PDB file of C-alpha atoms in Angstrom:
ATOM      1  CA  MET A   1       2.645 -20.376   5.055  1.00  0.00           C
ATOM      2  CA  VAL A   2       3.336 -21.873   8.499  1.00  0.00           C
ATOM      3  CA  GLU A   3       5.791 -24.390   7.053  1.00  0.00           C
ATOM      4  CA  ALA A   4       7.624 -21.725   5.038  1.00  0.00           C
ATOM      5  CA  THR A   5       7.977 -19.493   8.088  1.00  0.00           C
ATOM      6  CA  GLN A   6       9.106 -22.385  10.270  1.00  0.00           C
ATOM      7  CA  GLN A   7      11.706 -23.448   7.712  1.00  0.00           C
ATOM      8  CA  PHE A   8      13.036 -19.907   7.540  1.00  0.00           C
ATOM      9  CA  TYR A   9      13.640 -19.748  11.274  1.00  0.00           C
ATOM     10  CA  SER A  10      14.899 -23.343  11.454  1.00  0.00           C
ATOM     11  CA  LEU A  11      17.150 -23.536   8.414  1.00  0.00           C
ATOM     12  CA  SER A  12      17.925 -20.187   6.862  1.00  0.00           C
ATOM     13  CA  ALA A  13      17.411 -17.345   9.324  1.00  0.00           C
ATOM     14  CA  GLY A  14      19.512 -14.392   8.295  1.00  0.00           C
ATOM     15  CA  ASN A  15      19.344 -10.877   6.952  1.00  0.00           C
ATOM     16  CA  VAL A  16      18.876  -9.713   3.376  1.00  0.00           C
ATOM     17  CA  HIS A  17      20.805  -7.213   1.255  1.00  0.00           C
ATOM     18  CA  ARG A  18      23.724  -7.262   3.700  1.00  0.00           C
ATOM     19  CA  SER A  19      25.509 -10.569   4.255  1.00  0.00           C
ATOM     20  CA  GLN A  20      27.724 -12.188   1.638  1.00  0.00           C
ATOM     21  CA  PHE A  21      27.521 -15.856   2.651  1.00  0.00           C
ATOM     22  CA  ALA A  22      25.682 -18.209   0.303  1.00  0.00           C
ATOM     23  CA  GLU A  23      22.550 -18.756   2.371  1.00  0.00           C
ATOM     24  CA  ALA A  24      22.061 -15.014   2.841  1.00  0.00           C
ATOM     25  CA  GLN A  25      22.362 -14.513  -0.903  1.00  0.00           C
ATOM     26  CA  ARG A  26      19.728 -17.194  -1.530  1.00  0.00           C
ATOM     27  CA  LEU A  27      17.490 -15.593   1.078  1.00  0.00           C
ATOM     28  CA  THR A  28      17.825 -12.193  -0.577  1.00  0.00           C
ATOM     29  CA  ALA A  29      16.809 -13.757  -3.892  1.00  0.00           C
ATOM     30  CA  ARG A  30      13.696 -15.299  -2.277  1.00  0.00           C
ATOM     31  CA  TYR A  31      12.886 -12.000  -0.594  1.00  0.00           C
ATOM     32  CA  GLU A  32      12.991 -10.096  -3.875  1.00  0.00           C
ATOM     33  CA  ALA A  33      11.139 -12.884  -5.716  1.00  0.00           C
ATOM     34  CA  ALA A  34       8.272 -12.353  -3.262  1.00  0.00           C
ATOM     35  CA  ARG A  35       8.184  -8.701  -4.272  1.00  0.00           C
ATOM     36  CA  GLU A  36       7.777  -9.818  -7.873  1.00  0.00           C
ATOM     37  CA  LYS A  37       4.863 -12.093  -6.871  1.00  0.00           C
ATOM     38  CA  VAL A  38       3.056  -9.136  -5.323  1.00  0.00           C
ATOM     39  CA  ALA A  39       3.701  -7.082  -8.447  1.00  0.00           C
ATOM     40  CA  GLN A  40       2.144  -9.859 -10.531  1.00  0.00           C
ATOM     41  CA  LEU A  41      -0.844 -10.078  -8.170  1.00  0.00           C
ATOM     42  CA  LEU A  42      -1.591  -6.373  -8.691  1.00  0.00           C
ATOM     43  CA  ASN A  43      -0.470  -6.252 -12.332  1.00  0.00           C
ATOM     44  CA  ALA A  44       2.065  -3.632 -11.307  1.00  0.00           C
ATOM     45  CA  PRO A  45       4.430  -2.503 -14.074  1.00  0.00           C
ATOM     46  CA  ASP A  46       7.481  -3.764 -12.161  1.00  0.00           C
ATOM     47  CA  ASP A  47       8.520  -4.959  -8.721  1.00  0.00           C
ATOM     48  CA  LYS A  48      10.190  -1.660  -7.827  1.00  0.00           C
ATOM     49  CA  THR A  49       6.711  -0.231  -7.285  1.00  0.00           C
ATOM     50  CA  ILE A  50       6.199  -2.584  -4.304  1.00  0.00           C
ATOM     51  CA  VAL A  51       7.248  -1.447  -0.818  1.00  0.00           C
ATOM     52  CA  TRP A  52       7.241  -3.808   2.175  1.00  0.00           C
ATOM     53  CA  THR A  53       5.557  -2.389   5.281  1.00  0.00           C
ATOM     54  CA  ARG A  54       4.085  -3.709   8.528  1.00  0.00           C
ATOM     55  CA  GLY A  55       0.563  -3.584   7.127  1.00  0.00           C
ATOM     56  CA  THR A  56      -2.110  -1.406   5.568  1.00  0.00           C
ATOM     57  CA  THR A  57      -2.008   1.059   8.450  1.00  0.00           C
ATOM     58  CA  GLU A  58       1.707   1.744   8.062  1.00  0.00           C
ATOM     59  CA  SER A  59       1.361   1.930   4.278  1.00  0.00           C
ATOM     60  CA  ILE A  60      -1.282   4.651   4.435  1.00  0.00           C
ATOM     61  CA  ASN A  61       0.601   6.546   7.138  1.00  0.00           C
ATOM     62  CA  MET A  62       3.695   6.426   4.930  1.00  0.00           C
ATOM     63  CA  VAL A  63       1.807   7.996   2.040  1.00  0.00           C
ATOM     64  CA  ALA A  64       0.207  10.615   4.289  1.00  0.00           C
ATOM     65  CA  GLN A  65       3.487  11.638   5.912  1.00  0.00           C
ATOM     66  CA  CYS A  66       6.060  11.097   3.155  1.00  0.00           C
ATOM     67  CA  TYR A  67       3.992  12.144   0.156  1.00  0.00           C
ATOM     68  CA  GLY A  68       1.243  14.329   1.581  1.00  0.00           C
ATOM     69  CA  GLY A  69       3.188  16.002   4.379  1.00  0.00           C
ATOM     70  CA  PRO A  70       5.748  17.852   2.247  1.00  0.00           C
ATOM     71  CA  ARG A  71       3.164  18.902  -0.369  1.00  0.00           C
ATOM     72  CA  LEU A  72      -0.023  19.864   1.439  1.00  0.00           C
ATOM     73  CA  GLN A  73      -0.504  23.556   2.158  1.00  0.00           C
ATOM     74  CA  PRO A  74      -2.954  25.367   4.453  1.00  0.00           C
ATOM     75  CA  GLY A  75      -6.398  25.197   2.869  1.00  0.00           C
ATOM     76  CA  ASP A  76      -5.642  22.173   0.684  1.00  0.00           C
ATOM     77  CA  GLU A  77      -8.255  19.424   0.797  1.00  0.00           C
ATOM     78  CA  ILE A  78      -8.131  15.675   1.362  1.00  0.00           C
ATOM     79  CA  ILE A  79     -11.375  13.928   0.405  1.00  0.00           C
ATOM     80  CA  VAL A  80     -12.096  10.841   2.530  1.00  0.00           C
ATOM     81  CA  SER A  81     -15.245   8.740   2.359  1.00  0.00           C
ATOM     82  CA  VAL A  82     -17.232   8.320   5.567  1.00  0.00           C
ATOM     83  CA  ALA A  83     -17.053   4.535   5.099  1.00  0.00           C
ATOM     84  CA  GLU A  84     -13.303   4.385   5.748  1.00  0.00           C
ATOM     85  CA  HIS A  85     -11.554   2.261   8.350  1.00  0.00           C
ATOM     86  CA  HIS A  86      -9.636   4.281  10.946  1.00  0.00           C
ATOM     87  CA  ALA A  87      -6.422   3.404   9.107  1.00  0.00           C
ATOM     88  CA  ASN A  88      -7.623   5.401   6.093  1.00  0.00           C
ATOM     89  CA  LEU A  89      -8.965   8.310   8.125  1.00  0.00           C
ATOM     90  CA  VAL A  90      -6.712   9.035  11.098  1.00  0.00           C
ATOM     91  CA  PRO A  91      -3.495   9.388   9.031  1.00  0.00           C
ATOM     92  CA  TRP A  92      -5.216  12.060   6.944  1.00  0.00           C
ATOM     93  CA  LEU A  93      -6.531  13.844  10.030  1.00  0.00           C
ATOM     94  CA  MET A  94      -2.998  13.827  11.422  1.00  0.00           C
ATOM     95  CA  VAL A  95      -1.366  15.241   8.304  1.00  0.00           C
ATOM     96  CA  ALA A  96      -4.168  17.802   8.002  1.00  0.00           C
ATOM     97  CA  GLN A  97      -3.422  19.012  11.542  1.00  0.00           C
ATOM     98  CA  GLN A  98       0.280  19.205  10.722  1.00  0.00           C
ATOM     99  CA  THR A  99      -0.100  21.114   7.458  1.00  0.00           C
ATOM    100  CA  GLY A 100      -3.257  23.175   7.838  1.00  0.00           C
ATOM    101  CA  ALA A 101      -5.055  21.143   5.196  1.00  0.00           C
ATOM    102  CA  LYS A 102      -8.615  20.012   5.812  1.00  0.00           C
ATOM    103  CA  VAL A 103     -10.401  16.688   5.465  1.00  0.00           C
ATOM    104  CA  VAL A 104     -13.581  16.758   3.372  1.00  0.00           C
ATOM    105  CA  LYS A 105     -16.193  14.020   3.839  1.00  0.00           C
ATOM    106  CA  LEU A 106     -17.495  11.993   0.901  1.00  0.00           C
ATOM    107  CA  PRO A 107     -20.944  10.779   2.049  1.00  0.00           C
ATOM    108  CA  LEU A 108     -22.706   7.518   1.286  1.00  0.00           C
ATOM    109  CA  ASN A 109     -25.418   6.969  -1.296  1.00  0.00           C
ATOM    110  CA  ALA A 110     -28.687   5.063  -0.898  1.00  0.00           C
ATOM    111  CA  GLN A 111     -26.815   1.776  -1.375  1.00  0.00           C
ATOM    112  CA  ARG A 112     -24.568   2.633   1.592  1.00  0.00           C
ATOM    113  CA  LEU A 113     -21.561   3.026  -0.680  1.00  0.00           C
ATOM    114  CA  PRO A 114     -19.321   6.089  -1.004  1.00  0.00           C
ATOM    115  CA  ASP A 115     -21.255   8.400  -3.311  1.00  0.00           C
ATOM    116  CA  VAL A 116     -18.692   8.641  -6.089  1.00  0.00           C
ATOM    117  CA  ASP A 117     -21.118  10.657  -8.226  1.00  0.00           C
ATOM    118  CA  LEU A 118     -20.829  13.522  -5.723  1.00  0.00           C
ATOM    119  CA  LEU A 119     -17.107  13.902  -6.332  1.00  0.00           C
ATOM    120  CA  PRO A 120     -17.469  16.502  -9.122  1.00  0.00           C
ATOM    121  CA  GLU A 121     -19.388  18.672  -6.633  1.00  0.00           C
ATOM    122  CA  LEU A 122     -16.896  18.141  -3.792  1.00  0.00           C
ATOM    123  CA  ILE A 123     -13.708  18.599  -5.786  1.00  0.00           C
ATOM    124  CA  THR A 124     -12.356  22.149  -5.773  1.00  0.00           C
ATOM    125  CA  PRO A 125      -9.133  23.738  -7.047  1.00  0.00           C
ATOM    126  CA  ARG A 126      -7.662  22.986  -3.574  1.00  0.00           C
ATOM    127  CA  SER A 127      -8.444  19.245  -3.662  1.00  0.00           C
ATOM    128  CA  ARG A 128      -5.210  17.249  -3.558  1.00  0.00           C
ATOM    129  CA  ILE A 129      -5.802  13.669  -2.348  1.00  0.00           C
ATOM    130  CA  LEU A 130      -8.694  11.187  -2.470  1.00  0.00           C
ATOM    131  CA  ALA A 131      -8.641   8.346   0.094  1.00  0.00           C
ATOM    132  CA  LEU A 132     -11.051   5.526  -0.678  1.00  0.00           C
ATOM    133  CA  GLY A 133     -11.452   1.898   0.381  1.00  0.00           C
ATOM    134  CA  GLN A 134     -11.749  -0.821  -2.228  1.00  0.00           C
ATOM    135  CA  MET A 135     -14.232  -2.704  -0.041  1.00  0.00           C
ATOM    136  CA  SER A 136     -16.023  -1.755   3.174  1.00  0.00           C
ATOM    137  CA  ASN A 137     -14.913  -3.660   6.272  1.00  0.00           C
ATOM    138  CA  VAL A 138     -18.486  -3.318   7.581  1.00  0.00           C
ATOM    139  CA  THR A 139     -20.804  -4.060   4.644  1.00  0.00           C
ATOM    140  CA  GLY A 140     -18.515  -5.631   2.058  1.00  0.00           C
ATOM    141  CA  GLY A 141     -19.761  -3.078  -0.451  1.00  0.00           C
ATOM    142  CA  CYS A 142     -17.430  -1.806  -3.145  1.00  0.00           C
ATOM    143  CA  PRO A 143     -17.488   1.701  -4.610  1.00  0.00           C
ATOM    144  CA  ASP A 144     -16.888   2.355  -8.292  1.00  0.00           C
ATOM    145  CA  LEU A 145     -13.127   2.816  -8.073  1.00  0.00           C
ATOM    146  CA  ALA A 146     -12.648   3.414 -11.781  1.00  0.00           C
ATOM    147  CA  ARG A 147     -15.167   6.260 -11.793  1.00  0.00           C
ATOM    148  CA  ALA A 148     -13.753   7.783  -8.608  1.00  0.00           C
ATOM    149  CA  ILE A 149     -10.197   7.680  -9.938  1.00  0.00           C
ATOM    150  CA  THR A 150     -11.276   9.267 -13.225  1.00  0.00           C
ATOM    151  CA  PHE A 151     -12.935  12.153 -11.380  1.00  0.00           C
ATOM    152  CA  ALA A 152      -9.922  12.622  -9.108  1.00  0.00           C
ATOM    153  CA  HIS A 153      -7.321  12.484 -11.851  1.00  0.00           C
ATOM    154  CA  SER A 154      -9.268  14.947 -13.987  1.00  0.00           C
ATOM    155  CA  ALA A 155      -8.681  17.440 -11.170  1.00  0.00           C
ATOM    156  CA  GLY A 156      -5.009  16.536 -10.740  1.00  0.00           C
ATOM    157  CA  MET A 157      -5.570  14.649  -7.484  1.00  0.00           C
ATOM    158  CA  VAL A 158      -3.653  11.626  -6.201  1.00  0.00           C
ATOM    159  CA  VAL A 159      -5.688   8.578  -5.110  1.00  0.00           C
ATOM    160  CA  MET A 160      -4.919   6.329  -2.129  1.00  0.00           C
ATOM    161  CA  VAL A 161      -6.861   3.041  -2.274  1.00  0.00           C
ATOM    162  CA  ASP A 162      -7.164   0.969   0.909  1.00  0.00           C
ATOM    163  CA  GLY A 163      -7.181  -2.614  -0.364  1.00  0.00           C
ATOM    164  CA  ALA A 164      -7.116  -4.324   3.038  1.00  0.00           C
ATOM    165  CA  GLN A 165     -10.526  -5.945   2.608  1.00  0.00           C
ATOM    166  CA  GLY A 166     -10.591  -6.256  -1.165  1.00  0.00           C
ATOM    167  CA  ALA A 167      -7.188  -7.706  -2.022  1.00  0.00           C
ATOM    168  CA  VAL A 168      -8.085 -11.281  -1.131  1.00  0.00           C
ATOM    169  CA  HIS A 169     -11.366 -11.199  -3.086  1.00  0.00           C
ATOM    170  CA  PHE A 170     -10.320  -9.327  -6.219  1.00  0.00           C
ATOM    171  CA  PRO A 171      -6.863  -7.753  -6.160  1.00  0.00           C
ATOM    172  CA  ALA A 172      -6.927  -4.416  -7.930  1.00  0.00           C
ATOM    173  CA  ASP A 173      -5.362  -4.166 -11.369  1.00  0.00           C
ATOM    174  CA  VAL A 174      -3.368  -1.064 -10.579  1.00  0.00           C
ATOM    175  CA  GLN A 175      -2.501  -0.348 -14.203  1.00  0.00           C
ATOM    176  CA  GLN A 176      -5.990  -0.812 -15.602  1.00  0.00           C
ATOM    177  CA  LEU A 177      -7.513   1.350 -12.856  1.00  0.00           C
ATOM    178  CA  ASP A 178      -4.600   3.820 -12.957  1.00  0.00           C
ATOM    179  CA  ILE A 179      -4.247   3.650  -9.163  1.00  0.00           C
ATOM    180  CA  ASP A 180      -1.648   5.946  -7.606  1.00  0.00           C
ATOM    181  CA  PHE A 181      -1.243   4.182  -4.239  1.00  0.00           C
ATOM    182  CA  TYR A 182      -2.675   0.840  -3.073  1.00  0.00           C
ATOM    183  CA  ALA A 183      -2.175  -0.885   0.281  1.00  0.00           C
ATOM    184  CA  PHE A 184      -3.013  -4.245   1.816  1.00  0.00           C
ATOM    185  CA  SER A 185      -1.971  -6.469   4.732  1.00  0.00           C
ATOM    186  CA  GLY A 186      -0.501  -9.945   4.385  1.00  0.00           C
ATOM    187  CA  HIS A 187      -2.743 -11.579   6.974  1.00  0.00           C
ATOM    188  CA  LYS A 188      -5.812 -10.690   4.906  1.00  0.00           C
ATOM    189  CA  LEU A 189      -4.439 -13.017   2.216  1.00  0.00           C
ATOM    190  CA  TYR A 190      -3.731 -15.863   4.685  1.00  0.00           C
ATOM    191  CA  GLY A 191      -0.159 -14.707   5.218  1.00  0.00           C
ATOM    192  CA  PRO A 192       1.551 -13.801   8.501  1.00  0.00           C
ATOM    193  CA  THR A 193       0.695 -10.790  10.597  1.00  0.00           C
ATOM    194  CA  GLY A 194       3.050  -7.837  10.603  1.00  0.00           C
ATOM    195  CA  ILE A 195       3.751  -7.783   6.875  1.00  0.00           C
ATOM    196  CA  GLY A 196       2.061  -5.457   4.417  1.00  0.00           C
ATOM    197  CA  VAL A 197       2.400  -3.903   1.007  1.00  0.00           C
ATOM    198  CA  LEU A 198       2.346  -0.425  -0.423  1.00  0.00           C
ATOM    199  CA  TYR A 199       2.110  -0.119  -4.192  1.00  0.00           C
ATOM    200  CA  GLY A 200       2.931   3.267  -5.637  1.00  0.00           C
ATOM    201  CA  LYS A 201       3.549   4.599  -9.096  1.00  0.00           C
ATOM    202  CA  SER A 202       7.299   4.846  -9.643  1.00  0.00           C
ATOM    203  CA  GLU A 203       7.368   8.613  -9.978  1.00  0.00           C
ATOM    204  CA  LEU A 204       5.337   9.039  -6.787  1.00  0.00           C
ATOM    205  CA  LEU A 205       7.528   6.703  -4.730  1.00  0.00           C
ATOM    206  CA  GLU A 206      10.647   8.460  -5.975  1.00  0.00           C
ATOM    207  CA  ALA A 207       9.113  11.802  -4.993  1.00  0.00           C
ATOM    208  CA  MET A 208       8.508  10.630  -1.417  1.00  0.00           C
ATOM    209  CA  SER A 209      10.947  11.532   1.319  1.00  0.00           C
ATOM    210  CA  PRO A 210      12.247   8.545   3.342  1.00  0.00           C
ATOM    211  CA  TRP A 211       9.964   7.235   6.063  1.00  0.00           C
ATOM    212  CA  LEU A 212      12.840   6.170   8.350  1.00  0.00           C
ATOM    213  CA  GLY A 213      16.614   6.454   8.270  1.00  0.00           C
ATOM    214  CA  GLY A 214      19.021   3.574   8.744  1.00  0.00           C
ATOM    215  CA  GLY A 215      20.574   0.595   7.064  1.00  0.00           C
ATOM    216  CA  LYS A 216      19.605  -0.478   3.554  1.00  0.00           C
ATOM    217  CA  MET A 217      17.954   2.826   2.607  1.00  0.00           C
ATOM    218  CA  VAL A 218      21.247   4.713   2.231  1.00  0.00           C
ATOM    219  CA  HIS A 219      23.430   4.770  -0.856  1.00  0.00           C
ATOM    220  CA  GLU A 220      26.313   6.754   0.613  1.00  0.00           C
ATOM    221  CA  VAL A 221      26.697   8.227   4.083  1.00  0.00           C
ATOM    222  CA  SER A 222      29.227  10.336   5.965  1.00  0.00           C
ATOM    223  CA  PHE A 223      29.108  12.862   8.775  1.00  0.00           C
ATOM    224  CA  ASP A 224      28.584  15.492   6.108  1.00  0.00           C
ATOM    225  CA  GLY A 225      25.368  13.934   4.816  1.00  0.00           C
ATOM    226  CA  PHE A 226      23.890  10.988   2.964  1.00  0.00           C
ATOM    227  CA  THR A 227      22.211   9.952  -0.248  1.00  0.00           C
ATOM    228  CA  THR A 228      19.414   7.403  -0.456  1.00  0.00           C
ATOM    229  CA  GLN A 229      18.782   4.343  -2.528  1.00  0.00           C
ATOM    230  CA  SER A 230      16.067   4.528  -5.160  1.00  0.00           C
ATOM    231  CA  ALA A 231      12.544   3.311  -4.388  1.00  0.00           C
ATOM    232  CA  PRO A 232      11.435   0.953  -2.971  1.00  0.00           C
ATOM    233  CA  TRP A 233      14.547   0.421  -0.840  1.00  0.00           C
ATOM    234  CA  LYS A 234      14.791   4.033   0.329  1.00  0.00           C
ATOM    235  CA  LEU A 235      11.464   3.445   2.105  1.00  0.00           C
ATOM    236  CA  GLU A 236      12.556   0.188   3.800  1.00  0.00           C
ATOM    237  CA  ALA A 237      15.118   1.197   6.432  1.00  0.00           C
ATOM    238  CA  GLY A 238      16.445  -1.363   8.898  1.00  0.00           C
ATOM    239  CA  THR A 239      16.149  -5.122   9.200  1.00  0.00           C
ATOM    240  CA  PRO A 240      12.931  -6.075   7.412  1.00  0.00           C
ATOM    241  CA  ASN A 241      10.366  -8.687   8.362  1.00  0.00           C
ATOM    242  CA  VAL A 242      12.045 -11.394   6.295  1.00  0.00           C
ATOM    243  CA  ALA A 243       9.970 -14.180   7.830  1.00  0.00           C
ATOM    244  CA  GLY A 244       6.803 -12.246   7.035  1.00  0.00           C
ATOM    245  CA  VAL A 245       7.823 -11.787   3.412  1.00  0.00           C
ATOM    246  CA  ILE A 246       8.682 -15.492   3.061  1.00  0.00           C
ATOM    247  CA  GLY A 247       5.366 -16.447   4.654  1.00  0.00           C
ATOM    248  CA  LEU A 248       3.387 -14.067   2.449  1.00  0.00           C
ATOM    249  CA  SER A 249       5.143 -15.465  -0.609  1.00  0.00           C
ATOM    250  CA  ALA A 250       3.996 -18.963   0.354  1.00  0.00           C
ATOM    251  CA  ALA A 251       0.440 -17.710   0.907  1.00  0.00           C
ATOM    252  CA  LEU A 252       0.408 -16.099  -2.548  1.00  0.00           C
ATOM    253  CA  GLU A 253       1.559 -19.381  -4.090  1.00  0.00           C
ATOM    254  CA  TRP A 254      -1.371 -21.105  -2.389  1.00  0.00           C
ATOM    255  CA  LEU A 255      -3.801 -18.416  -3.517  1.00  0.00           C
ATOM    256  CA  ALA A 256      -2.560 -18.755  -7.100  1.00  0.00           C
ATOM    257  CA  ASP A 257      -4.211 -22.193  -7.175  1.00  0.00           C
ATOM    258  CA  TYR A 258      -7.405 -20.868  -5.588  1.00  0.00           C
ATOM    259  CA  ASP A 259     -10.363 -19.700  -7.674  1.00  0.00           C
ATOM    260  CA  ILE A 260     -10.843 -16.154  -6.409  1.00  0.00           C
ATOM    261  CA  ASN A 261     -13.866 -15.624  -8.674  1.00  0.00           C
ATOM    262  CA  GLN A 262     -15.563 -18.680  -7.181  1.00  0.00           C
ATOM    263  CA  ALA A 263     -14.762 -17.456  -3.682  1.00  0.00           C
ATOM    264  CA  GLU A 264     -16.360 -14.100  -4.489  1.00  0.00           C
ATOM    265  CA  SER A 265     -19.483 -15.877  -5.725  1.00  0.00           C
ATOM    266  CA  TRP A 266     -19.686 -17.898  -2.505  1.00  0.00           C
ATOM    267  CA  SER A 267     -19.206 -14.822  -0.324  1.00  0.00           C
ATOM    268  CA  ARG A 268     -22.056 -13.009  -2.086  1.00  0.00           C
ATOM    269  CA  SER A 269     -24.471 -15.964  -2.004  1.00  0.00           C
TER     270      SER A 269
END
């Protein structure tokens, strides 16, 4: 990872999706190839479901503001487990304040895990979003995501999974689990800081309003208005963290040769 980042700054520093010279074109290809690696890691249906962010915190804020913000109405409910990191709580408190929605607590069970079995009792006709961590950053415990997602989807809810702690141990299979949104940070997988990932189902990403406005996210622009690119690029305005993406790509190549199942066994022993 360090070598890949150093080589980028030493030999090929440039921008992506803009310049026409040969090195910039090669860099753009590497940048998009890294997106494909993340898609493979999560078993995402295609790389257009992968959005580059600054980290898990920005990813969850993006979902809260760009998906939740325009849709939540006064009295709607966001269910959040009491085991969540601030990054999967504060964004929901913020959007609740902005929209008049309310945050509902999902308590812990005797095993100190989010009590997924209580969801049928907590879910009401006003429940809209479930925010749940894949793994606790305090105990390392993991809730039954599959069961939680089944309960939520049966009520028409959208599920945001915080994968910051879990991605390095057992990356979620987003198709098998039918996850709506999933986020993680590159440094948790031995990549650089300041680079993160948001996975979202294609139809959900396309339904999101842009997070920021600027270069790369626009398709056409004039003083009369603008149109945006399709997802994921409409959510990636401005010069991206190219070095971070290149470094994360190198870290994922290293992890591909690493026995994650063995690592999980060691961590639990």
